[in-house]
Short mmCIF file of N, CA and C in Angstrom, two decimals:
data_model
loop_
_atom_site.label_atom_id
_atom_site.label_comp_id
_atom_site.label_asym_id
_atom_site.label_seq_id
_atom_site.Cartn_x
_atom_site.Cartn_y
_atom_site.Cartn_z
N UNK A 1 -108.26 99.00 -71.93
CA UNK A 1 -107.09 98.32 -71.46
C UNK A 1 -106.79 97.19 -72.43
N UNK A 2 -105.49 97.62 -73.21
CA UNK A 2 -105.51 96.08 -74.28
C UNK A 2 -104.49 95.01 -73.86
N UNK A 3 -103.67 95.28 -72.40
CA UNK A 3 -103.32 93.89 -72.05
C UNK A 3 -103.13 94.05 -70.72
N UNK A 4 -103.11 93.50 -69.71
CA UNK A 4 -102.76 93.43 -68.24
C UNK A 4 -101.63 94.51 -68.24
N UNK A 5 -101.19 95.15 -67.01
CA UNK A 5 -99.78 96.23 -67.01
C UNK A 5 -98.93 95.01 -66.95
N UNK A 6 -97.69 95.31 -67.70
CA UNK A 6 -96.69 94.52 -67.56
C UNK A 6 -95.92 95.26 -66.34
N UNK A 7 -95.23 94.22 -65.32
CA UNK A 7 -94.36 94.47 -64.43
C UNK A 7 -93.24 93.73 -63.98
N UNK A 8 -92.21 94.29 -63.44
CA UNK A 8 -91.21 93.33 -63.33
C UNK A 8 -91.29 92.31 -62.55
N UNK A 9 -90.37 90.96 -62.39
CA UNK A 9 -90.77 89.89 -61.94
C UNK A 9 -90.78 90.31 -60.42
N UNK A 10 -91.54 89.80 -59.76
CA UNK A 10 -91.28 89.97 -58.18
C UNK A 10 -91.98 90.90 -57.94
N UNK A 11 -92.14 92.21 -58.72
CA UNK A 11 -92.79 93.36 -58.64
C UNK A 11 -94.17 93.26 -57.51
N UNK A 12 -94.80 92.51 -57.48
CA UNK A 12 -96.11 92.10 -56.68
C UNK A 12 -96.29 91.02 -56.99
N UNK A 13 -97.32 90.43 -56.08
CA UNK A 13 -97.63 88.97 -55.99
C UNK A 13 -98.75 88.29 -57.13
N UNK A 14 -98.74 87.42 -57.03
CA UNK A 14 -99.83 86.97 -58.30
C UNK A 14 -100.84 87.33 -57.98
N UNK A 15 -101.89 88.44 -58.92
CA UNK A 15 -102.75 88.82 -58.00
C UNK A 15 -104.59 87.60 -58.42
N UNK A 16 -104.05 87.20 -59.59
CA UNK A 16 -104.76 86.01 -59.51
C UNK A 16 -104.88 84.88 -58.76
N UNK A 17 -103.97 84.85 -57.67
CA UNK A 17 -103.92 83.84 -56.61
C UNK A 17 -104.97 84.35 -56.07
N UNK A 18 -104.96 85.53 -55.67
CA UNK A 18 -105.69 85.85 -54.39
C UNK A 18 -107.58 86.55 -54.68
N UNK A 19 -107.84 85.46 -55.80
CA UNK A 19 -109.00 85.80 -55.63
C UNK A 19 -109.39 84.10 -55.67
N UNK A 20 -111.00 84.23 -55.06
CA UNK A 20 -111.70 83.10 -54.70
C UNK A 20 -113.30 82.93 -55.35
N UNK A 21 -113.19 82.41 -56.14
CA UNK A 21 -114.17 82.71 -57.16
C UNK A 21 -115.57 81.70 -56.77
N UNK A 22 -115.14 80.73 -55.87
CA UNK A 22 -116.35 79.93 -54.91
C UNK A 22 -117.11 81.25 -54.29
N UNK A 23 -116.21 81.95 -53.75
CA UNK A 23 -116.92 83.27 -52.77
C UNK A 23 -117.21 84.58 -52.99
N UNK A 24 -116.30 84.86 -54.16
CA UNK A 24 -116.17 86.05 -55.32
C UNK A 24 -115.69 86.93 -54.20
N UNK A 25 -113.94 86.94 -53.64
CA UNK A 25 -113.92 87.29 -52.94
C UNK A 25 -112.31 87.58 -53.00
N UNK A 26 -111.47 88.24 -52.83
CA UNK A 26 -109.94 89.13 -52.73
C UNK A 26 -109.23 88.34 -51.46
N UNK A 27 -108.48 87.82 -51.30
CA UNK A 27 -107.87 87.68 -50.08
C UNK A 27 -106.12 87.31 -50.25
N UNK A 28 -105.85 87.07 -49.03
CA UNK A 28 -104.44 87.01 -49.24
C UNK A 28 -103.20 88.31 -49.76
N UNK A 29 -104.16 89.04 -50.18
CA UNK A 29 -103.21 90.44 -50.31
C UNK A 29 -101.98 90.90 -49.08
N UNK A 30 -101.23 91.40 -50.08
CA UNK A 30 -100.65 92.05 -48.91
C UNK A 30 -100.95 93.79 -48.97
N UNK A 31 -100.13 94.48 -48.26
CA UNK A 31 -100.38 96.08 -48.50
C UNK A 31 -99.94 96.51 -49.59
N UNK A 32 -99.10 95.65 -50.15
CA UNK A 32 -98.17 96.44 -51.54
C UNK A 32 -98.67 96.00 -52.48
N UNK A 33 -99.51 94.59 -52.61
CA UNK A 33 -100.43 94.34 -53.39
C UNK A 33 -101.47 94.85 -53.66
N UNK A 34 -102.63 95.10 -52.74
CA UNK A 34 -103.12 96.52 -52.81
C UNK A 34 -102.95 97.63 -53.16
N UNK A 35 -102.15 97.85 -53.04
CA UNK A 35 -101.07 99.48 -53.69
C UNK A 35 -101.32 99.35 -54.87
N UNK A 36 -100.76 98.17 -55.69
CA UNK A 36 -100.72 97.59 -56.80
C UNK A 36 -101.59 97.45 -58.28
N UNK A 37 -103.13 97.12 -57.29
CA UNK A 37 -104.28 96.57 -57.76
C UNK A 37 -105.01 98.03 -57.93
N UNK A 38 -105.05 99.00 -57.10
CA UNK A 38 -105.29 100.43 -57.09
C UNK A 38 -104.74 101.11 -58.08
N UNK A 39 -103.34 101.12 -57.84
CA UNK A 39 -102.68 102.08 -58.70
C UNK A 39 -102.49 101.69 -60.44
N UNK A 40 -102.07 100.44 -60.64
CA UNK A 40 -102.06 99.94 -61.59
C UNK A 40 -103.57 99.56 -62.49
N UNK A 41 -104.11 98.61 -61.64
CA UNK A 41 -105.42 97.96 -62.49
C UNK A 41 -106.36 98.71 -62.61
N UNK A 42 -107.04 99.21 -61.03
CA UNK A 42 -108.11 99.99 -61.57
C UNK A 42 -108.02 101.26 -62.17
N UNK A 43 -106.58 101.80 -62.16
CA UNK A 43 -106.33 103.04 -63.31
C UNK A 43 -107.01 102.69 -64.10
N UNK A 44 -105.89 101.56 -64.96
CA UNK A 44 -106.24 101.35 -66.73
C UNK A 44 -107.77 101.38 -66.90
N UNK A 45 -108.52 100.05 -65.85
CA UNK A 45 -109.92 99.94 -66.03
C UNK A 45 -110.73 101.48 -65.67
N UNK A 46 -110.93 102.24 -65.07
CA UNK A 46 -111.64 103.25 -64.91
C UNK A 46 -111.03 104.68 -65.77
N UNK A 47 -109.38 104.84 -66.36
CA UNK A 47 -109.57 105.58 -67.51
C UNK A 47 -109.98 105.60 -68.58
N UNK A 48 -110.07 104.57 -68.96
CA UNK A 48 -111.15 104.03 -69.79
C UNK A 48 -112.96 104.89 -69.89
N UNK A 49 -113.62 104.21 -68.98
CA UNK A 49 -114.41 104.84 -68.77
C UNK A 49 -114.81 106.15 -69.07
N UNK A 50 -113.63 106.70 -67.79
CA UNK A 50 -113.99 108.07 -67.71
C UNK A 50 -113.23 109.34 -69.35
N UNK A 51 -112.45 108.62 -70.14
CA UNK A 51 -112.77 109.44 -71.18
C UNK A 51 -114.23 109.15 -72.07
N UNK A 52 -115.01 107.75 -71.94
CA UNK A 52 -115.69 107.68 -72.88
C UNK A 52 -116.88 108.82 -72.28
N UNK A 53 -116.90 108.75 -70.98
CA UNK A 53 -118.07 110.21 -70.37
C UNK A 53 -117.63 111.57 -70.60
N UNK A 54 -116.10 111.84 -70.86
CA UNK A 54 -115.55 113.06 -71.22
C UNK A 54 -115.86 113.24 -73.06
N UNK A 55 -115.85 112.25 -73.46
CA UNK A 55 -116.46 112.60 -75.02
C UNK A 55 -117.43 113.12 -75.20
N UNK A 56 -118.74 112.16 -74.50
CA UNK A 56 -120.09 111.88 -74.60
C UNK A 56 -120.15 113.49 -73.67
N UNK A 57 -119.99 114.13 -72.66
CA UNK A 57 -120.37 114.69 -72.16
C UNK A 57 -120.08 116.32 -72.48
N UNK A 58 -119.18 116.68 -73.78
CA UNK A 58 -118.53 117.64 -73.96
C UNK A 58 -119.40 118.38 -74.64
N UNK A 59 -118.72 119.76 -74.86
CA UNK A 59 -120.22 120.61 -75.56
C UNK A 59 -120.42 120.49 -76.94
N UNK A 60 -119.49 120.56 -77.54
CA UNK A 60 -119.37 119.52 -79.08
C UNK A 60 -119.43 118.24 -79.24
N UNK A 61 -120.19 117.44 -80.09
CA UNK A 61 -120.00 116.32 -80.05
C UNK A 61 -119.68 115.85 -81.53
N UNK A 62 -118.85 114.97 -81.79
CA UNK A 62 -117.97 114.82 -83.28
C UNK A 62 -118.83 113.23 -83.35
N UNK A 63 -119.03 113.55 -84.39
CA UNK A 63 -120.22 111.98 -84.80
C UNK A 63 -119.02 111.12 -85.00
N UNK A 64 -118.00 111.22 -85.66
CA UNK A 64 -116.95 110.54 -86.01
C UNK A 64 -116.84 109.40 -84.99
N UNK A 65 -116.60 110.39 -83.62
CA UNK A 65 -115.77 109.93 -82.02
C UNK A 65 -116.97 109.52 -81.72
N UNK A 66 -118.52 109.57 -82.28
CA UNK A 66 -119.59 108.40 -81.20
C UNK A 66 -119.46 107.58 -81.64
N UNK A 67 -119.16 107.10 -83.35
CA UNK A 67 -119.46 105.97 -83.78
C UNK A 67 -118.12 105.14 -83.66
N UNK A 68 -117.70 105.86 -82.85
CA UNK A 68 -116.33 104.97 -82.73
C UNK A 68 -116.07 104.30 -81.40
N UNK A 69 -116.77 105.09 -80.54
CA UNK A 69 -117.19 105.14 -79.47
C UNK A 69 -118.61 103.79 -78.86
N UNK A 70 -119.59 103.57 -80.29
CA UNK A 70 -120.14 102.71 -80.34
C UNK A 70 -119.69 101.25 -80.14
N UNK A 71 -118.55 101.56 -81.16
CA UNK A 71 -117.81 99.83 -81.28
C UNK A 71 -117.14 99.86 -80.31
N UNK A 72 -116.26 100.77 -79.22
CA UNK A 72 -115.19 100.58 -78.30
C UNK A 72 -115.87 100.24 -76.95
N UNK A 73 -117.03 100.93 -76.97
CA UNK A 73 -117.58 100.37 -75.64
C UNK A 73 -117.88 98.98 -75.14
N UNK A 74 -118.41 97.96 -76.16
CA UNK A 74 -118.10 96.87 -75.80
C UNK A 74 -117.05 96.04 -75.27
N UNK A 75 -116.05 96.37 -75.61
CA UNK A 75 -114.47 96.63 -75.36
C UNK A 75 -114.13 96.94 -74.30
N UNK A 76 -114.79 97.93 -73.71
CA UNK A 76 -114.64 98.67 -72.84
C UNK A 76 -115.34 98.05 -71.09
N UNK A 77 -116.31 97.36 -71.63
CA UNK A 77 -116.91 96.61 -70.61
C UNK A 77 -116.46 95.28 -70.65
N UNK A 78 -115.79 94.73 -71.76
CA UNK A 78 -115.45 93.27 -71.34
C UNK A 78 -114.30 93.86 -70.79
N UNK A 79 -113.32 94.40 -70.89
CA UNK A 79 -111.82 94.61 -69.82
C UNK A 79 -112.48 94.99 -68.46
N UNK A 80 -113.80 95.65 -68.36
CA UNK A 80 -113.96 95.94 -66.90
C UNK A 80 -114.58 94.61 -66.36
N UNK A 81 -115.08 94.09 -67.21
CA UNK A 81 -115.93 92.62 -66.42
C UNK A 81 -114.78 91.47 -66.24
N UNK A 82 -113.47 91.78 -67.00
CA UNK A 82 -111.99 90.89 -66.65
C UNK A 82 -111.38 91.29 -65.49
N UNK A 83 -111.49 92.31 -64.75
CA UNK A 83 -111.13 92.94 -63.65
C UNK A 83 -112.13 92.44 -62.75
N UNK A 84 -113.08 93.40 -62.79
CA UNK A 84 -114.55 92.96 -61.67
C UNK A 84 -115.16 91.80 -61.72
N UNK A 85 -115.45 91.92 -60.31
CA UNK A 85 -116.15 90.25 -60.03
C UNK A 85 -117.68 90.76 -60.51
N UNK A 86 -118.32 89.39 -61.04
CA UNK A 86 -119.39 89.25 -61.67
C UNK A 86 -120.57 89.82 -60.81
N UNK A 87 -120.39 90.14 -59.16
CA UNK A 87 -121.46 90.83 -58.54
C UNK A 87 -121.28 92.32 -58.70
N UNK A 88 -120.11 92.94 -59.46
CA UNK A 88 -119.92 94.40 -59.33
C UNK A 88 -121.12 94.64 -60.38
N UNK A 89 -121.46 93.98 -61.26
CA UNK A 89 -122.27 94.26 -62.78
C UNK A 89 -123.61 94.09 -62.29
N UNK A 90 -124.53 94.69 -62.76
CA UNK A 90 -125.97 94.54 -62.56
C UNK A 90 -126.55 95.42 -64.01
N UNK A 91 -127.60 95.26 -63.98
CA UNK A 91 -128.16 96.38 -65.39
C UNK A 91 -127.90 97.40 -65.57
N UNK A 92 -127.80 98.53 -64.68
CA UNK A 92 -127.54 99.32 -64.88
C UNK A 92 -125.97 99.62 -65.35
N UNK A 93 -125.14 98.83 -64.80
CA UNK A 93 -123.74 98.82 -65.21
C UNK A 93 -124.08 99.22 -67.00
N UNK A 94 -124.67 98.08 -67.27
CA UNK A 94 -124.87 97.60 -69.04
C UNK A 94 -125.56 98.45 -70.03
N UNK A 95 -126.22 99.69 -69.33
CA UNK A 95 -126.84 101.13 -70.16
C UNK A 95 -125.52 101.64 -70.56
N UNK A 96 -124.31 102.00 -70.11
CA UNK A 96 -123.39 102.30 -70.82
C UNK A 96 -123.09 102.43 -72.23
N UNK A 97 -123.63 100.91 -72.49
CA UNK A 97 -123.68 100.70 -73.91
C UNK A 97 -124.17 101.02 -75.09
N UNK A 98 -125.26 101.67 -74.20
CA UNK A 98 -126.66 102.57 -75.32
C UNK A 98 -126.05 104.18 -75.25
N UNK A 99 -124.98 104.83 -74.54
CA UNK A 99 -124.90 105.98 -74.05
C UNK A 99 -124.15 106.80 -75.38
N UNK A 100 -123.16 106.20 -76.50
CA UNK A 100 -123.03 107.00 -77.38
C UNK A 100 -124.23 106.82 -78.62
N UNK A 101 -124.85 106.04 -78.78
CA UNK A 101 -125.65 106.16 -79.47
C UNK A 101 -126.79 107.46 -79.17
N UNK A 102 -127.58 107.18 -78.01
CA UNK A 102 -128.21 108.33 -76.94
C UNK A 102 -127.99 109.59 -77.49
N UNK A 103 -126.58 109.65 -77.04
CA UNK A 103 -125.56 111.15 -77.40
C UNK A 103 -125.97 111.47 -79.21
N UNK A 104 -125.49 110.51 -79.62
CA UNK A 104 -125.60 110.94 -80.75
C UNK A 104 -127.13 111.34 -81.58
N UNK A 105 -128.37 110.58 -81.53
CA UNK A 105 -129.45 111.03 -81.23
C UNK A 105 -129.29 113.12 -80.66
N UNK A 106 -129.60 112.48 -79.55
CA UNK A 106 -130.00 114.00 -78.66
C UNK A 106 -128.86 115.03 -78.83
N UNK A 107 -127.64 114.69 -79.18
CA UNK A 107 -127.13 115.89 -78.93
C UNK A 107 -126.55 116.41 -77.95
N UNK A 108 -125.73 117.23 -77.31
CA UNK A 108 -125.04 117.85 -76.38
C UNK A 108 -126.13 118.29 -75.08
N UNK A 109 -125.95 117.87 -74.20
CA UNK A 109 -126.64 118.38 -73.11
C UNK A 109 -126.46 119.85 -72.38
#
């Protein structure tokens, strides 16, 4: 994700208001804001993801696309840690990071 979705003014509410970072906690939404935060944010943040497991996981693997894949993943977890609150992350979140290298090592599963 290389910048927030742009939307028109009014489009939804600030959705940075409605978090509470004393409590790490969402509130104040409305339903269309929600709609919003679904359809819009966690798209961008979780397509992401899920092509870098559609690379890594395919029956060919192109060394080109791991080592590229190396540098983007970092990338890839700071836009998800700009979205998610700091309790969504734990260690295991952070193996991600070792996963095209892994690939590239071992090979196609």
């Amino acid at each position: 994700m290389d910048s927030w979705p742009k939307v028109s003014d009014g489009y939804a509410s600030n959705l940075a208001c409605c978090v509470d970072m004393t409590e790490l906690w969402m509130h104040g939404m409305k339903n269309y804001d929600c709609h919003v935060f679904m359809r819009l944010i966690l798209h961008a943040a979780l397509t992401e993801v899920s092509l870098l497991f559609q690379t890594i996981c395919s029956i060919m693997l192109d060394v080109h696309k791991l080592h590229e894949l190396e540098n983007t993943v970092a990338i890839i977890m700071y836009n998800l840690e700009k979205i998610f609150l700091p309790t969504f992350f734990d260690s295991m979140k952070h193996l991600i990071v070792h996963l095209p290298y892994e690939a590239r090592l071992g090979g196609p599963v």
